[in-house]
Structure formats: C-alpha cells, structure tokens
Amino acid sequence: QVQLVESGGGLVHAGDSLRLSCAASGGSSSSYAMGWFRQAPGKEREFVASISRRGSDTAYVDSVKGRFTISRDNAKNTVYLQMNSLKPEDTAVYYCAARRVVHTTSADEYPYWGQGTQVTVSS
C-alpha cells in the first residue's frame, strides 16, 4: 500500500508561485496515477490536476489551466504541482492522491491520500 506525504505549502501573496511535492513510499509511484485535490473551508474537496502513471497525460480543472502544472519524477517517487500566478481563491488545503491504472478527476476513485498541505494566498 502506498503512503503519500505532501510538502511545499505556505503563505504567499497574490501573484506569487509555490511548488507542492508529494512523496510516495511503500510502492513504486510508477504503478499509480496521481491527482491533486484541494479543499477550502466550508467547501467540498475539488479536483485540481491529475497525471498518468508515466506522465504522458494530464488533466486540469479550468480555473487553474495555464497557471498550474502537474509533473512527476518516477525515479524519485515524487509528484509535483507547480502553481504560478496564485490567487486568493486558490487558498485551500491541497491533497495528493493515488490510484492504480488510469487517472481520473473524481476524488471518490482515489483510495490513497496524503495528509494535506495548507496553501494560503493573501490579496
């Protein structure tokens, strides 16, 4: 069973950048499609981005297209979320998730989750 640990969150100003990392252990990350989700206070968990097992296919929610980039380094068992031009509405706890086979946008289809990392964007 894979374990996931996120890092890289923090407090930034609007327009700044952050790079989140998700380190996988307990299994080869290349066996898992990966996703990033976020949850703001009082809101449901929202899909942000996902990536196929080999990194050849990605998907994004419309609100982050052109600003966020998901990538992975399977040699390091790590998935990244580069976030540029951050906005206050990006404020949330960001979670990475893993599932075997194909990546999807549905949180319910990911059985493995990290503990989350807080991203706060001030205006």
PDB file of C-alpha atoms in Angstrom:
ATOM      1  CA  GLN A   1       0.000   0.000   0.000  1.00  0.00           C
ATOM      2  CA  VAL A   2       1.396   3.379  -0.970  1.00  0.00           C
ATOM      3  CA  GLN A   3       1.829   6.188   1.563  1.00  0.00           C
ATOM      4  CA  LEU A   4       1.764   9.819   0.440  1.00  0.00           C
ATOM      5  CA  VAL A   5       3.302  12.878   2.094  1.00  0.00           C
ATOM      6  CA  GLU A   6       2.746  16.398   0.760  1.00  0.00           C
ATOM      7  CA  SER A   7       5.029  19.350   1.347  1.00  0.00           C
ATOM      8  CA  GLY A   8       5.678  22.827   0.000  1.00  0.00           C
ATOM      9  CA  GLY A   9       2.632  24.720   1.183  1.00  0.00           C
ATOM     10  CA  GLY A  10       2.816  28.103   2.806  1.00  0.00           C
ATOM     11  CA  LEU A  11       1.619  31.698   2.964  1.00  0.00           C
ATOM     12  CA  VAL A  12       2.226  33.759  -0.168  1.00  0.00           C
ATOM     13  CA  HIS A  13       0.927  36.910  -1.822  1.00  0.00           C
ATOM     14  CA  ALA A  14      -1.296  37.020  -4.870  1.00  0.00           C
ATOM     15  CA  GLY A  15       0.792  36.588  -8.000  1.00  0.00           C
ATOM     16  CA  ASP A  16       3.455  34.506  -6.273  1.00  0.00           C
ATOM     17  CA  SER A  17       4.385  30.923  -7.021  1.00  0.00           C
ATOM     18  CA  LEU A  18       4.657  27.739  -4.990  1.00  0.00           C
ATOM     19  CA  ARG A  19       5.665  24.197  -5.826  1.00  0.00           C
ATOM     20  CA  LEU A  20       3.996  21.387  -3.945  1.00  0.00           C
ATOM     21  CA  SER A  21       5.590  17.964  -3.714  1.00  0.00           C
ATOM     22  CA  CYS A  22       4.026  14.603  -2.974  1.00  0.00           C
ATOM     23  CA  ALA A  23       6.443  11.862  -1.981  1.00  0.00           C
ATOM     24  CA  ALA A  24       5.267   8.283  -2.310  1.00  0.00           C
ATOM     25  CA  SER A  25       6.581   5.350  -0.329  1.00  0.00           C
ATOM     26  CA  GLY A  26       5.613   1.738   0.140  1.00  0.00           C
ATOM     27  CA  GLY A  27       5.407   1.085  -3.554  1.00  0.00           C
ATOM     28  CA  SER A  28       6.653   2.273  -6.909  1.00  0.00           C
ATOM     29  CA  SER A  29       4.950   5.531  -7.831  1.00  0.00           C
ATOM     30  CA  SER A  30       5.044   4.491 -11.480  1.00  0.00           C
ATOM     31  CA  SER A  31       2.315   1.977 -10.615  1.00  0.00           C
ATOM     32  CA  TYR A  32      -0.074   4.771  -9.688  1.00  0.00           C
ATOM     33  CA  ALA A  33      -1.881   7.529 -11.444  1.00  0.00           C
ATOM     34  CA  MET A  34      -1.792  10.632  -9.273  1.00  0.00           C
ATOM     35  CA  GLY A  35      -4.077  13.524  -8.570  1.00  0.00           C
ATOM     36  CA  TRP A  36      -4.057  16.800  -6.691  1.00  0.00           C
ATOM     37  CA  PHE A  37      -7.200  17.969  -4.948  1.00  0.00           C
ATOM     38  CA  ARG A  38      -7.945  20.914  -2.693  1.00  0.00           C
ATOM     39  CA  GLN A  39     -10.473  21.808  -0.040  1.00  0.00           C
ATOM     40  CA  ALA A  40     -11.238  25.305   1.140  1.00  0.00           C
ATOM     41  CA  PRO A  41     -13.041  25.963   4.437  1.00  0.00           C
ATOM     42  CA  GLY A  42     -16.733  25.228   4.117  1.00  0.00           C
ATOM     43  CA  LYS A  43     -16.362  23.793   0.633  1.00  0.00           C
ATOM     44  CA  GLU A  44     -16.227  20.319  -0.830  1.00  0.00           C
ATOM     45  CA  ARG A  45     -12.988  18.751  -1.961  1.00  0.00           C
ATOM     46  CA  GLU A  46     -12.232  19.863  -5.521  1.00  0.00           C
ATOM     47  CA  PHE A  47     -10.220  18.258  -8.288  1.00  0.00           C
ATOM     48  CA  VAL A  48      -7.202  20.330  -9.317  1.00  0.00           C
ATOM     49  CA  ALA A  49      -4.997  18.217 -11.600  1.00  0.00           C
ATOM     50  CA  SER A  50      -4.082  14.649 -12.403  1.00  0.00           C
ATOM     51  CA  ILE A  51      -1.355  12.804 -14.239  1.00  0.00           C
ATOM     52  CA  SER A  52      -0.995   9.368 -15.769  1.00  0.00           C
ATOM     53  CA  ARG A  53       1.433   6.792 -14.467  1.00  0.00           C
ATOM     54  CA  ARG A  54       4.158   7.683 -16.953  1.00  0.00           C
ATOM     55  CA  GLY A  55       3.350  11.377 -17.037  1.00  0.00           C
ATOM     56  CA  SER A  56       2.262  11.422 -20.651  1.00  0.00           C
ATOM     57  CA  ASP A  57      -1.288  12.568 -19.957  1.00  0.00           C
ATOM     58  CA  THR A  58      -2.551  15.303 -17.657  1.00  0.00           C
ATOM     59  CA  ALA A  59      -5.834  16.960 -16.775  1.00  0.00           C
ATOM     60  CA  TYR A  60      -6.696  20.233 -15.025  1.00  0.00           C
ATOM     61  CA  VAL A  61      -9.718  21.978 -13.647  1.00  0.00           C
ATOM     62  CA  ASP A  62     -10.498  25.026 -15.778  1.00  0.00           C
ATOM     63  CA  SER A  63      -9.740  27.509 -13.011  1.00  0.00           C
ATOM     64  CA  VAL A  64      -6.049  26.540 -12.896  1.00  0.00           C
ATOM     65  CA  LYS A  65      -5.326  25.901 -16.568  1.00  0.00           C
ATOM     66  CA  GLY A  66      -2.374  27.975 -17.718  1.00  0.00           C
ATOM     67  CA  ARG A  67      -1.291  28.655 -14.123  1.00  0.00           C
ATOM     68  CA  PHE A  68      -0.676  25.224 -12.570  1.00  0.00           C
ATOM     69  CA  THR A  69       1.428  22.366 -13.925  1.00  0.00           C
ATOM     70  CA  ILE A  70       1.433  18.817 -12.637  1.00  0.00           C
ATOM     71  CA  SER A  71       4.504  16.670 -13.247  1.00  0.00           C
ATOM     72  CA  ARG A  72       6.183  13.609 -11.841  1.00  0.00           C
ATOM     73  CA  ASP A  73       9.602  12.096 -11.385  1.00  0.00           C
ATOM     74  CA  ASN A  74       9.133   8.368 -11.003  1.00  0.00           C
ATOM     75  CA  ALA A  75      12.810   7.849 -10.227  1.00  0.00           C
ATOM     76  CA  LYS A  76      12.217   9.973  -7.115  1.00  0.00           C
ATOM     77  CA  ASN A  77       8.697   8.626  -6.460  1.00  0.00           C
ATOM     78  CA  THR A  78       7.503  12.224  -6.363  1.00  0.00           C
ATOM     79  CA  VAL A  79       4.711  14.190  -7.996  1.00  0.00           C
ATOM     80  CA  TYR A  80       4.766  17.976  -8.196  1.00  0.00           C
ATOM     81  CA  LEU A  81       2.265  20.755  -8.577  1.00  0.00           C
ATOM     82  CA  GLN A  82       3.828  23.974  -9.780  1.00  0.00           C
ATOM     83  CA  MET A  83       1.452  26.820  -9.005  1.00  0.00           C
ATOM     84  CA  ASN A  84       2.069  30.200 -10.630  1.00  0.00           C
ATOM     85  CA  SER A  85       0.107  33.438 -10.553  1.00  0.00           C
ATOM     86  CA  LEU A  86      -1.603  32.381  -7.353  1.00  0.00           C
ATOM     87  CA  LYS A  87      -4.901  33.981  -6.442  1.00  0.00           C
ATOM     88  CA  PRO A  88      -6.668  34.317  -3.070  1.00  0.00           C
ATOM     89  CA  GLU A  89      -9.279  31.840  -4.296  1.00  0.00           C
ATOM     90  CA  ASP A  90      -6.534  29.199  -4.534  1.00  0.00           C
ATOM     91  CA  THR A  91      -6.368  29.199  -0.729  1.00  0.00           C
ATOM     92  CA  ALA A  92      -7.074  25.672   0.488  1.00  0.00           C
ATOM     93  CA  VAL A  93      -5.588  22.512   1.907  1.00  0.00           C
ATOM     94  CA  TYR A  94      -4.033  20.643  -1.002  1.00  0.00           C
ATOM     95  CA  TYR A  95      -4.030  16.869  -1.049  1.00  0.00           C
ATOM     96  CA  CYS A  96      -2.353  14.396  -3.320  1.00  0.00           C
ATOM     97  CA  ALA A  97      -3.992  11.097  -4.079  1.00  0.00           C
ATOM     98  CA  ALA A  98      -3.089   7.875  -5.861  1.00  0.00           C
ATOM     99  CA  ARG A  99      -4.904   5.123  -7.678  1.00  0.00           C
ATOM    100  CA  ARG A 100      -3.854   2.276  -9.886  1.00  0.00           C
ATOM    101  CA  VAL A 101      -4.379   2.281 -13.631  1.00  0.00           C
ATOM    102  CA  VAL A 102      -5.788   5.480 -15.147  1.00  0.00           C
ATOM    103  CA  HIS A 103      -6.057   8.930 -13.650  1.00  0.00           C
ATOM    104  CA  THR A 104      -9.467  10.467 -13.105  1.00  0.00           C
ATOM    105  CA  THR A 105     -10.973  13.698 -11.832  1.00  0.00           C
ATOM    106  CA  SER A 106     -13.180  12.037  -9.217  1.00  0.00           C
ATOM    107  CA  ALA A 107     -11.929  12.070  -5.635  1.00  0.00           C
ATOM    108  CA  ASP A 108     -14.048   9.018  -4.829  1.00  0.00           C
ATOM    109  CA  GLU A 109     -11.954   6.907  -7.189  1.00  0.00           C
ATOM    110  CA  TYR A 110      -8.672   7.535  -5.367  1.00  0.00           C
ATOM    111  CA  PRO A 111      -8.147   5.144  -2.450  1.00  0.00           C
ATOM    112  CA  TYR A 112      -4.841   6.563  -1.216  1.00  0.00           C
ATOM    113  CA  TRP A 113      -4.452  10.073   0.215  1.00  0.00           C
ATOM    114  CA  GLY A 114      -1.853  12.222   1.885  1.00  0.00           C
ATOM    115  CA  GLN A 115      -2.476  14.365   4.955  1.00  0.00           C
ATOM    116  CA  GLY A 116      -2.585  17.634   3.035  1.00  0.00           C
ATOM    117  CA  THR A 117      -0.578  20.839   2.981  1.00  0.00           C
ATOM    118  CA  GLN A 118      -2.009  24.320   3.561  1.00  0.00           C
ATOM    119  CA  VAL A 119      -1.721  26.961   0.862  1.00  0.00           C
ATOM    120  CA  THR A 120      -2.784  30.479   1.806  1.00  0.00           C
ATOM    121  CA  VAL A 121      -2.746  33.292  -0.729  1.00  0.00           C
ATOM    122  CA  SER A 122      -3.188  36.814   0.580  1.00  0.00           C
ATOM    123  CA  SER A 123      -4.515  39.628  -1.578  1.00  0.00           C
TER     124      SER A 123
END
